[in-house]
Amino acid sequence: PHGGWLFGQGGWARPASLCAAMLDACGERLRRVFTAEVLELRRVDGEWQVRGGGGTLIAQAPTVVLANGTGAVNIAQAAELPLSRLRGQVTHLPVPDAARATTAPAPPVLPLVVCREAYVTPPSSGIVCAGATYDNDDDPELRADSQLENLTRLAEIVPGEAVAALAATAPLAGRVGFRCAAPDRLPLAGALPDYPSAGRLERLRDVPRHPGLYGLLGYASRGLIWAPLMAELLVSQLENAPPPLEAMLVDALDPGRFLLKQRRRSQ
């Protein structure tokens, strides 16, 4: 057995339902556009034009925040950010119907999330989630080897014959997603650097920036945890308000840190 920490006031959430609730809370203050792909940003008369296929104007504003994961590098102004795409496969394990007799191994039904090298969730809509893998490839399909990896780790978290047997009996089910990660595994929150305009650099304050263009990127596996704090940090920068973090941490999250390191190595 292994020891651990119990966070009595901790909780867990379904990301999709949480995002839907936040969108609903915005009401008419937020204009939603879900059917357009942004291909280009143009700076015109002090504002950013957001354009899609064929140069179609989608939106226009003095301030734009890129919060689209590794999709950000498809925009010219963010193309040189060192963001990587990490595949993750989550395994879905159906909980047997109590009204039906079955001899198949059942997943563990826990009252809270348990994490170690991997994680397992309480059942939601009849499904227990276990995961997730870290793979350096772009395969969007479910794979048996990734499921076996998840179930092997699950058996280490929740010992027992029934859980161990899932590796051989559980149907291939789950989902595949892709994390956006930076080399130092810290998020990027702040004004985006202007790589082509950069010359000799000594400090972060010397890094040239695209006016009115910001990023909230690189959350890796911790989007639900980091996103609210990073958004609060960005708002403090936009409003010239005191930041929620000390200066050293703000610098560690600055999107210009990679350009500064690059220039320091080449000088």
PDB file of C-alpha atoms in Angstrom:
ATOM      1  CA  PRO A   1       0.000   0.000   0.000  1.00  0.00           C
ATOM      2  CA  HIS A   2       1.033   3.576  -0.639  1.00  0.00           C
ATOM      3  CA  GLY A   3       0.309   6.633   1.446  1.00  0.00           C
ATOM      4  CA  GLY A   4      -1.259   9.760   0.053  1.00  0.00           C
ATOM      5  CA  TRP A   5      -2.943  13.079   0.699  1.00  0.00           C
ATOM      6  CA  LEU A   6      -6.688  13.482   1.071  1.00  0.00           C
ATOM      7  CA  PHE A   7      -7.962  16.883  -0.013  1.00  0.00           C
ATOM      8  CA  GLY A   8     -11.234  16.936   1.846  1.00  0.00           C
ATOM      9  CA  GLN A   9     -12.509  20.059   0.110  1.00  0.00           C
ATOM     10  CA  GLY A  10     -11.231  19.003  -3.294  1.00  0.00           C
ATOM     11  CA  GLY A  11     -13.587  18.287  -6.140  1.00  0.00           C
ATOM     12  CA  TRP A  12     -13.800  17.244  -9.738  1.00  0.00           C
ATOM     13  CA  ALA A  13     -15.683  18.539 -12.745  1.00  0.00           C
ATOM     14  CA  ARG A  14     -16.664  17.524 -16.241  1.00  0.00           C
ATOM     15  CA  PRO A  15     -14.770  19.994 -18.467  1.00  0.00           C
ATOM     16  CA  ALA A  16     -17.453  20.193 -21.140  1.00  0.00           C
ATOM     17  CA  SER A  17     -20.245  20.976 -18.677  1.00  0.00           C
ATOM     18  CA  LEU A  18     -18.054  23.494 -16.845  1.00  0.00           C
ATOM     19  CA  CYS A  19     -17.246  25.334 -20.077  1.00  0.00           C
ATOM     20  CA  ALA A  20     -20.927  25.311 -21.057  1.00  0.00           C
ATOM     21  CA  ALA A  21     -21.882  26.801 -17.686  1.00  0.00           C
ATOM     22  CA  MET A  22     -19.295  29.578 -18.035  1.00  0.00           C
ATOM     23  CA  LEU A  23     -20.491  30.408 -21.555  1.00  0.00           C
ATOM     24  CA  ASP A  24     -24.065  30.569 -20.299  1.00  0.00           C
ATOM     25  CA  ALA A  25     -23.003  32.863 -17.450  1.00  0.00           C
ATOM     26  CA  CYS A  26     -21.599  35.358 -19.973  1.00  0.00           C
ATOM     27  CA  GLY A  27     -24.980  35.711 -21.623  1.00  0.00           C
ATOM     28  CA  GLU A  28     -25.241  38.343 -24.347  1.00  0.00           C
ATOM     29  CA  ARG A  29     -21.962  39.963 -23.306  1.00  0.00           C
ATOM     30  CA  LEU A  30     -20.103  37.297 -25.279  1.00  0.00           C
ATOM     31  CA  ARG A  31     -20.437  36.899 -29.017  1.00  0.00           C
ATOM     32  CA  ARG A  32     -19.882  33.263 -29.969  1.00  0.00           C
ATOM     33  CA  VAL A  33     -18.582  32.137 -33.371  1.00  0.00           C
ATOM     34  CA  PHE A  34     -18.131  28.365 -33.609  1.00  0.00           C
ATOM     35  CA  THR A  35     -18.130  27.694 -37.330  1.00  0.00           C
ATOM     36  CA  ALA A  36     -15.175  29.781 -38.523  1.00  0.00           C
ATOM     37  CA  GLU A  37     -11.467  28.935 -38.686  1.00  0.00           C
ATOM     38  CA  VAL A  38      -9.089  31.819 -38.037  1.00  0.00           C
ATOM     39  CA  LEU A  39      -6.262  31.851 -40.544  1.00  0.00           C
ATOM     40  CA  GLU A  40      -4.835  35.350 -40.248  1.00  0.00           C
ATOM     41  CA  LEU A  41      -4.488  38.382 -38.006  1.00  0.00           C
ATOM     42  CA  ARG A  42      -3.966  41.782 -39.618  1.00  0.00           C
ATOM     43  CA  ARG A  43      -3.110  44.990 -37.775  1.00  0.00           C
ATOM     44  CA  VAL A  44      -5.072  47.841 -39.382  1.00  0.00           C
ATOM     45  CA  ASP A  45      -5.481  51.353 -37.933  1.00  0.00           C
ATOM     46  CA  GLY A  46      -4.643  50.300 -34.390  1.00  0.00           C
ATOM     47  CA  GLU A  47      -6.924  47.250 -34.377  1.00  0.00           C
ATOM     48  CA  TRP A  48      -6.577  43.564 -35.120  1.00  0.00           C
ATOM     49  CA  GLN A  49      -8.645  42.096 -37.901  1.00  0.00           C
ATOM     50  CA  VAL A  50      -9.404  38.409 -37.416  1.00  0.00           C
ATOM     51  CA  ARG A  51      -9.759  36.788 -40.816  1.00  0.00           C
ATOM     52  CA  GLY A  52     -10.701  33.342 -42.065  1.00  0.00           C
ATOM     53  CA  GLY A  53     -10.700  31.562 -45.396  1.00  0.00           C
ATOM     54  CA  GLY A  54     -10.612  33.846 -48.401  1.00  0.00           C
ATOM     55  CA  GLY A  55      -9.749  36.767 -46.163  1.00  0.00           C
ATOM     56  CA  THR A  56     -13.264  36.874 -44.678  1.00  0.00           C
ATOM     57  CA  LEU A  57     -13.456  39.279 -41.742  1.00  0.00           C
ATOM     58  CA  ILE A  58     -14.657  37.384 -38.661  1.00  0.00           C
ATOM     59  CA  ALA A  59     -14.102  40.026 -35.992  1.00  0.00           C
ATOM     60  CA  GLN A  60     -12.159  43.206 -35.267  1.00  0.00           C
ATOM     61  CA  ALA A  61     -10.874  44.595 -31.960  1.00  0.00           C
ATOM     62  CA  PRO A  62      -7.922  46.500 -30.486  1.00  0.00           C
ATOM     63  CA  THR A  63      -7.045  43.505 -28.290  1.00  0.00           C
ATOM     64  CA  VAL A  64      -6.852  39.823 -29.250  1.00  0.00           C
ATOM     65  CA  VAL A  65      -6.044  36.904 -26.960  1.00  0.00           C
ATOM     66  CA  LEU A  66      -4.863  33.639 -28.511  1.00  0.00           C
ATOM     67  CA  ALA A  67      -6.175  30.798 -26.363  1.00  0.00           C
ATOM     68  CA  ASN A  68      -6.290  28.044 -28.965  1.00  0.00           C
ATOM     69  CA  GLY A  69      -3.514  25.701 -27.845  1.00  0.00           C
ATOM     70  CA  THR A  70      -1.056  24.591 -30.491  1.00  0.00           C
ATOM     71  CA  GLY A  71      -3.366  26.112 -33.079  1.00  0.00           C
ATOM     72  CA  ALA A  72      -1.750  29.408 -32.135  1.00  0.00           C
ATOM     73  CA  VAL A  73       1.379  28.547 -34.122  1.00  0.00           C
ATOM     74  CA  ASN A  74      -0.736  28.562 -37.297  1.00  0.00           C
ATOM     75  CA  ILE A  75      -1.059  32.324 -36.845  1.00  0.00           C
ATOM     76  CA  ALA A  76       1.945  34.169 -38.272  1.00  0.00           C
ATOM     77  CA  GLN A  77       2.484  36.388 -35.216  1.00  0.00           C
ATOM     78  CA  ALA A  78       2.768  33.323 -32.943  1.00  0.00           C
ATOM     79  CA  ALA A  79       4.422  30.889 -35.349  1.00  0.00           C
ATOM     80  CA  GLU A  80       7.781  30.882 -33.546  1.00  0.00           C
ATOM     81  CA  LEU A  81       6.447  30.061 -30.085  1.00  0.00           C
ATOM     82  CA  PRO A  82       7.976  26.712 -29.042  1.00  0.00           C
ATOM     83  CA  LEU A  83       4.704  24.891 -28.369  1.00  0.00           C
ATOM     84  CA  SER A  84       4.428  21.139 -28.736  1.00  0.00           C
ATOM     85  CA  ARG A  85       1.431  18.860 -29.173  1.00  0.00           C
ATOM     86  CA  LEU A  86       1.269  15.921 -26.760  1.00  0.00           C
ATOM     87  CA  ARG A  87      -1.233  13.151 -27.403  1.00  0.00           C
ATOM     88  CA  GLY A  88      -3.275  11.846 -24.497  1.00  0.00           C
ATOM     89  CA  GLN A  89      -5.660   8.891 -24.507  1.00  0.00           C
ATOM     90  CA  VAL A  90      -8.265   8.488 -21.758  1.00  0.00           C
ATOM     91  CA  THR A  91      -9.914   5.117 -21.199  1.00  0.00           C
ATOM     92  CA  HIS A  92     -13.663   4.884 -20.559  1.00  0.00           C
ATOM     93  CA  LEU A  93     -14.817   1.940 -18.455  1.00  0.00           C
ATOM     94  CA  PRO A  94     -18.571   1.246 -18.344  1.00  0.00           C
ATOM     95  CA  VAL A  95     -20.038   0.517 -14.923  1.00  0.00           C
ATOM     96  CA  PRO A  96     -22.247  -2.599 -15.094  1.00  0.00           C
ATOM     97  CA  ASP A  97     -25.974  -2.087 -14.627  1.00  0.00           C
ATOM     98  CA  ALA A  98     -26.870  -3.223 -11.128  1.00  0.00           C
ATOM     99  CA  ALA A  99     -30.078  -4.762 -12.492  1.00  0.00           C
ATOM    100  CA  ARG A 100     -28.167  -7.074 -14.813  1.00  0.00           C
ATOM    101  CA  ALA A 101     -26.152 -10.014 -13.633  1.00  0.00           C
ATOM    102  CA  THR A 102     -22.641 -10.128 -15.105  1.00  0.00           C
ATOM    103  CA  THR A 103     -19.419 -11.959 -14.471  1.00  0.00           C
ATOM    104  CA  ALA A 104     -17.241  -9.472 -16.353  1.00  0.00           C
ATOM    105  CA  PRO A 105     -14.667  -7.572 -14.276  1.00  0.00           C
ATOM    106  CA  ALA A 106     -16.017  -4.204 -13.187  1.00  0.00           C
ATOM    107  CA  PRO A 107     -14.079  -0.958 -12.850  1.00  0.00           C
ATOM    108  CA  PRO A 108     -13.551   0.482  -9.380  1.00  0.00           C
ATOM    109  CA  VAL A 109     -16.396   2.717  -8.214  1.00  0.00           C
ATOM    110  CA  LEU A 110     -14.825   5.370  -6.001  1.00  0.00           C
ATOM    111  CA  PRO A 111     -16.343   8.388  -4.221  1.00  0.00           C
ATOM    112  CA  LEU A 112     -13.484  10.707  -5.271  1.00  0.00           C
ATOM    113  CA  VAL A 113     -10.697  11.110  -7.792  1.00  0.00           C
ATOM    114  CA  VAL A 114      -7.510   9.176  -7.017  1.00  0.00           C
ATOM    115  CA  CYS A 115      -4.238  10.244  -8.651  1.00  0.00           C
ATOM    116  CA  ARG A 116      -0.795   8.706  -8.741  1.00  0.00           C
ATOM    117  CA  GLU A 117       1.121   8.162 -11.982  1.00  0.00           C
ATOM    118  CA  ALA A 118      -2.319   8.308 -13.554  1.00  0.00           C
ATOM    119  CA  TYR A 119      -5.836   9.031 -12.325  1.00  0.00           C
ATOM    120  CA  VAL A 120      -9.235   7.375 -11.966  1.00  0.00           C
ATOM    121  CA  THR A 121     -12.528   9.238 -11.541  1.00  0.00           C
ATOM    122  CA  PRO A 122     -15.818   8.422  -9.860  1.00  0.00           C
ATOM    123  CA  PRO A 123     -18.452   7.210 -12.338  1.00  0.00           C
ATOM    124  CA  SER A 124     -20.302   9.833 -14.345  1.00  0.00           C
ATOM    125  CA  SER A 125     -23.128   8.869 -16.711  1.00  0.00           C
ATOM    126  CA  GLY A 126     -22.199   5.252 -16.110  1.00  0.00           C
ATOM    127  CA  ILE A 127     -18.550   5.710 -17.096  1.00  0.00           C
ATOM    128  CA  VAL A 128     -15.332   5.586 -15.059  1.00  0.00           C
ATOM    129  CA  CYS A 129     -12.417   7.458 -16.660  1.00  0.00           C
ATOM    130  CA  ALA A 130      -8.798   6.335 -16.302  1.00  0.00           C
ATOM    131  CA  GLY A 131      -5.801   7.965 -17.892  1.00  0.00           C
ATOM    132  CA  ALA A 132      -4.047   9.516 -19.442  1.00  0.00           C
ATOM    133  CA  THR A 133      -1.136   8.672 -21.691  1.00  0.00           C
ATOM    134  CA  TYR A 134       1.615  11.033 -22.849  1.00  0.00           C
ATOM    135  CA  ASP A 135       2.531  10.283 -26.457  1.00  0.00           C
ATOM    136  CA  ASN A 136       4.717  12.217 -28.871  1.00  0.00           C
ATOM    137  CA  ASP A 137       2.627  11.575 -31.962  1.00  0.00           C
ATOM    138  CA  ASP A 138      -0.421  12.947 -33.755  1.00  0.00           C
ATOM    139  CA  ASP A 139      -2.542   9.789 -33.975  1.00  0.00           C
ATOM    140  CA  PRO A 140      -6.173  10.817 -33.291  1.00  0.00           C
ATOM    141  CA  GLU A 141      -7.454   7.243 -33.102  1.00  0.00           C
ATOM    142  CA  LEU A 142      -7.930   5.091 -30.015  1.00  0.00           C
ATOM    143  CA  ARG A 143      -5.112   2.566 -29.612  1.00  0.00           C
ATOM    144  CA  ALA A 144      -5.001  -0.729 -27.738  1.00  0.00           C
ATOM    145  CA  ASP A 145      -1.458  -0.105 -26.473  1.00  0.00           C
ATOM    146  CA  SER A 146      -2.495   3.227 -24.931  1.00  0.00           C
ATOM    147  CA  GLN A 147      -5.482   1.591 -23.237  1.00  0.00           C
ATOM    148  CA  LEU A 148      -3.237  -1.142 -21.846  1.00  0.00           C
ATOM    149  CA  GLU A 149      -0.925   1.533 -20.446  1.00  0.00           C
ATOM    150  CA  ASN A 150      -3.853   3.247 -18.729  1.00  0.00           C
ATOM    151  CA  LEU A 151      -5.225   0.023 -17.264  1.00  0.00           C
ATOM    152  CA  THR A 152      -1.806  -1.109 -16.057  1.00  0.00           C
ATOM    153  CA  ARG A 153      -1.429   2.151 -14.141  1.00  0.00           C
ATOM    154  CA  LEU A 154      -4.981   1.841 -12.865  1.00  0.00           C
ATOM    155  CA  ALA A 155      -4.140  -1.548 -11.368  1.00  0.00           C
ATOM    156  CA  GLU A 156      -1.247   0.101  -9.510  1.00  0.00           C
ATOM    157  CA  ILE A 157      -3.555   2.770  -8.098  1.00  0.00           C
ATOM    158  CA  VAL A 158      -6.401   0.419  -7.151  1.00  0.00           C
ATOM    159  CA  PRO A 159      -5.020  -3.075  -6.483  1.00  0.00           C
ATOM    160  CA  GLY A 160      -7.221  -6.138  -6.846  1.00  0.00           C
ATOM    161  CA  GLU A 161      -7.908  -9.031  -9.173  1.00  0.00           C
ATOM    162  CA  ALA A 162     -10.979  -7.439 -10.777  1.00  0.00           C
ATOM    163  CA  VAL A 163      -9.107  -4.274 -11.725  1.00  0.00           C
ATOM    164  CA  ALA A 164      -6.094  -6.227 -12.962  1.00  0.00           C
ATOM    165  CA  ALA A 165      -8.384  -8.316 -15.176  1.00  0.00           C
ATOM    166  CA  LEU A 166      -9.689  -5.217 -16.972  1.00  0.00           C
ATOM    167  CA  ALA A 167      -6.543  -5.097 -19.094  1.00  0.00           C
ATOM    168  CA  ALA A 168      -7.668  -8.251 -20.883  1.00  0.00           C
ATOM    169  CA  THR A 169     -11.435  -7.754 -20.862  1.00  0.00           C
ATOM    170  CA  ALA A 170     -12.293  -4.056 -21.166  1.00  0.00           C
ATOM    171  CA  PRO A 171     -13.514  -2.984 -24.618  1.00  0.00           C
ATOM    172  CA  LEU A 172     -11.465  -0.348 -26.404  1.00  0.00           C
ATOM    173  CA  ALA A 173     -13.264   2.872 -25.507  1.00  0.00           C
ATOM    174  CA  GLY A 174     -12.373   6.433 -24.561  1.00  0.00           C
ATOM    175  CA  ARG A 175     -11.186   9.549 -26.301  1.00  0.00           C
ATOM    176  CA  VAL A 176      -7.993  11.104 -27.611  1.00  0.00           C
ATOM    177  CA  GLY A 177      -6.995  14.701 -27.018  1.00  0.00           C
ATOM    178  CA  PHE A 178      -3.910  16.817 -27.552  1.00  0.00           C
ATOM    179  CA  ARG A 179      -2.236  18.936 -24.899  1.00  0.00           C
ATOM    180  CA  CYS A 180      -0.420  22.169 -25.648  1.00  0.00           C
ATOM    181  CA  ALA A 181       2.893  22.285 -23.771  1.00  0.00           C
ATOM    182  CA  ALA A 182       5.911  24.586 -23.611  1.00  0.00           C
ATOM    183  CA  PRO A 183       9.482  23.271 -23.173  1.00  0.00           C
ATOM    184  CA  ASP A 184       9.555  24.253 -19.486  1.00  0.00           C
ATOM    185  CA  ARG A 185       5.992  22.923 -18.928  1.00  0.00           C
ATOM    186  CA  LEU A 186       4.807  26.316 -17.656  1.00  0.00           C
ATOM    187  CA  PRO A 187       1.929  28.257 -19.231  1.00  0.00           C
ATOM    188  CA  LEU A 188       2.320  31.330 -21.402  1.00  0.00           C
ATOM    189  CA  ALA A 189       0.304  34.284 -20.154  1.00  0.00           C
ATOM    190  CA  GLY A 190       0.861  37.794 -21.420  1.00  0.00           C
ATOM    191  CA  ALA A 191       1.809  39.938 -24.407  1.00  0.00           C
ATOM    192  CA  LEU A 192       3.169  37.958 -27.346  1.00  0.00           C
ATOM    193  CA  PRO A 193       6.716  38.712 -28.507  1.00  0.00           C
ATOM    194  CA  ASP A 194       7.486  40.143 -31.921  1.00  0.00           C
ATOM    195  CA  TYR A 195      10.240  37.764 -33.065  1.00  0.00           C
ATOM    196  CA  PRO A 196      11.170  39.520 -36.348  1.00  0.00           C
ATOM    197  CA  SER A 197      11.658  42.865 -34.570  1.00  0.00           C
ATOM    198  CA  ALA A 198      13.913  41.512 -31.819  1.00  0.00           C
ATOM    199  CA  GLY A 199      17.525  42.561 -31.730  1.00  0.00           C
ATOM    200  CA  ARG A 200      19.930  42.291 -28.832  1.00  0.00           C
ATOM    201  CA  LEU A 201      18.057  41.505 -25.626  1.00  0.00           C
ATOM    202  CA  GLU A 202      19.131  41.666 -22.004  1.00  0.00           C
ATOM    203  CA  ARG A 203      15.852  41.602 -20.042  1.00  0.00           C
ATOM    204  CA  LEU A 204      12.234  40.653 -20.562  1.00  0.00           C
ATOM    205  CA  ARG A 205      11.295  44.323 -20.708  1.00  0.00           C
ATOM    206  CA  ASP A 206      13.536  44.626 -23.791  1.00  0.00           C
ATOM    207  CA  VAL A 207      11.500  42.038 -25.719  1.00  0.00           C
ATOM    208  CA  PRO A 208       9.445  43.748 -28.463  1.00  0.00           C
ATOM    209  CA  ARG A 209       5.738  42.901 -28.414  1.00  0.00           C
ATOM    210  CA  HIS A 210       2.878  42.832 -30.863  1.00  0.00           C
ATOM    211  CA  PRO A 211       0.623  45.674 -29.652  1.00  0.00           C
ATOM    212  CA  GLY A 212      -2.672  44.408 -28.319  1.00  0.00           C
ATOM    213  CA  LEU A 213      -1.884  40.732 -28.953  1.00  0.00           C
ATOM    214  CA  TYR A 214      -1.776  38.349 -25.987  1.00  0.00           C
ATOM    215  CA  GLY A 215      -1.642  34.648 -25.332  1.00  0.00           C
ATOM    216  CA  LEU A 216      -3.047  32.182 -22.816  1.00  0.00           C
ATOM    217  CA  LEU A 217      -1.365  28.979 -23.875  1.00  0.00           C
ATOM    218  CA  GLY A 218       0.620  25.937 -22.784  1.00  0.00           C
ATOM    219  CA  TYR A 219      -1.574  24.572 -19.997  1.00  0.00           C
ATOM    220  CA  ALA A 220      -0.541  20.972 -20.787  1.00  0.00           C
ATOM    221  CA  SER A 221      -2.512  18.689 -18.419  1.00  0.00           C
ATOM    222  CA  ARG A 222      -3.647  21.406 -16.024  1.00  0.00           C
ATOM    223  CA  GLY A 223      -6.008  23.584 -18.006  1.00  0.00           C
ATOM    224  CA  LEU A 224      -8.868  23.568 -15.511  1.00  0.00           C
ATOM    225  CA  ILE A 225      -6.485  24.448 -12.696  1.00  0.00           C
ATOM    226  CA  TRP A 226      -4.320  27.034 -14.428  1.00  0.00           C
ATOM    227  CA  ALA A 227      -6.767  28.777 -16.770  1.00  0.00           C
ATOM    228  CA  PRO A 228      -8.635  30.871 -14.153  1.00  0.00           C
ATOM    229  CA  LEU A 229      -5.430  32.136 -12.539  1.00  0.00           C
ATOM    230  CA  MET A 230      -3.777  32.860 -15.892  1.00  0.00           C
ATOM    231  CA  ALA A 231      -6.881  34.748 -17.008  1.00  0.00           C
ATOM    232  CA  GLU A 232      -6.780  36.804 -13.814  1.00  0.00           C
ATOM    233  CA  LEU A 233      -3.115  37.570 -14.459  1.00  0.00           C
ATOM    234  CA  LEU A 234      -3.841  38.672 -18.024  1.00  0.00           C
ATOM    235  CA  VAL A 235      -6.709  40.891 -16.906  1.00  0.00           C
ATOM    236  CA  SER A 236      -4.392  42.598 -14.418  1.00  0.00           C
ATOM    237  CA  GLN A 237      -1.990  43.352 -17.280  1.00  0.00           C
ATOM    238  CA  LEU A 238      -4.733  44.680 -19.537  1.00  0.00           C
ATOM    239  CA  GLU A 239      -6.167  46.879 -16.787  1.00  0.00           C
ATOM    240  CA  ASN A 240      -2.813  47.953 -15.284  1.00  0.00           C
ATOM    241  CA  ALA A 241      -3.904  46.445 -11.981  1.00  0.00           C
ATOM    242  CA  PRO A 242      -1.759  44.652  -9.365  1.00  0.00           C
ATOM    243  CA  PRO A 243      -1.031  41.085 -10.542  1.00  0.00           C
ATOM    244  CA  PRO A 244      -2.209  38.068  -8.522  1.00  0.00           C
ATOM    245  CA  LEU A 245       1.342  36.647  -8.533  1.00  0.00           C
ATOM    246  CA  GLU A 246       4.736  37.901  -7.469  1.00  0.00           C
ATOM    247  CA  ALA A 247       6.986  39.426 -10.120  1.00  0.00           C
ATOM    248  CA  MET A 248       9.300  36.423 -10.398  1.00  0.00           C
ATOM    249  CA  LEU A 249       6.399  34.106 -11.254  1.00  0.00           C
ATOM    250  CA  VAL A 250       4.949  36.623 -13.700  1.00  0.00           C
ATOM    251  CA  ASP A 251       8.298  36.655 -15.525  1.00  0.00           C
ATOM    252  CA  ALA A 252       8.407  32.832 -15.510  1.00  0.00           C
ATOM    253  CA  LEU A 253       5.070  32.812 -17.363  1.00  0.00           C
ATOM    254  CA  ASP A 254       5.899  35.600 -19.822  1.00  0.00           C
ATOM    255  CA  PRO A 255       5.532  34.426 -23.467  1.00  0.00           C
ATOM    256  CA  GLY A 256       8.664  36.451 -24.291  1.00  0.00           C
ATOM    257  CA  ARG A 257      10.900  34.266 -22.120  1.00  0.00           C
ATOM    258  CA  PHE A 258      11.769  31.894 -24.944  1.00  0.00           C
ATOM    259  CA  LEU A 259      12.817  34.684 -27.299  1.00  0.00           C
ATOM    260  CA  LEU A 260      14.978  36.172 -24.544  1.00  0.00           C
ATOM    261  CA  LYS A 261      16.699  32.811 -23.934  1.00  0.00           C
ATOM    262  CA  GLN A 262      17.190  32.343 -27.666  1.00  0.00           C
ATOM    263  CA  ARG A 263      18.866  35.724 -28.067  1.00  0.00           C
ATOM    264  CA  ARG A 264      21.029  35.245 -24.977  1.00  0.00           C
ATOM    265  CA  ARG A 265      22.370  31.973 -26.375  1.00  0.00           C
ATOM    266  CA  SER A 266      23.217  33.569 -29.714  1.00  0.00           C
ATOM    267  CA  GLN A 267      24.868  36.738 -28.320  1.00  0.00           C
TER     268      GLN A 267
END
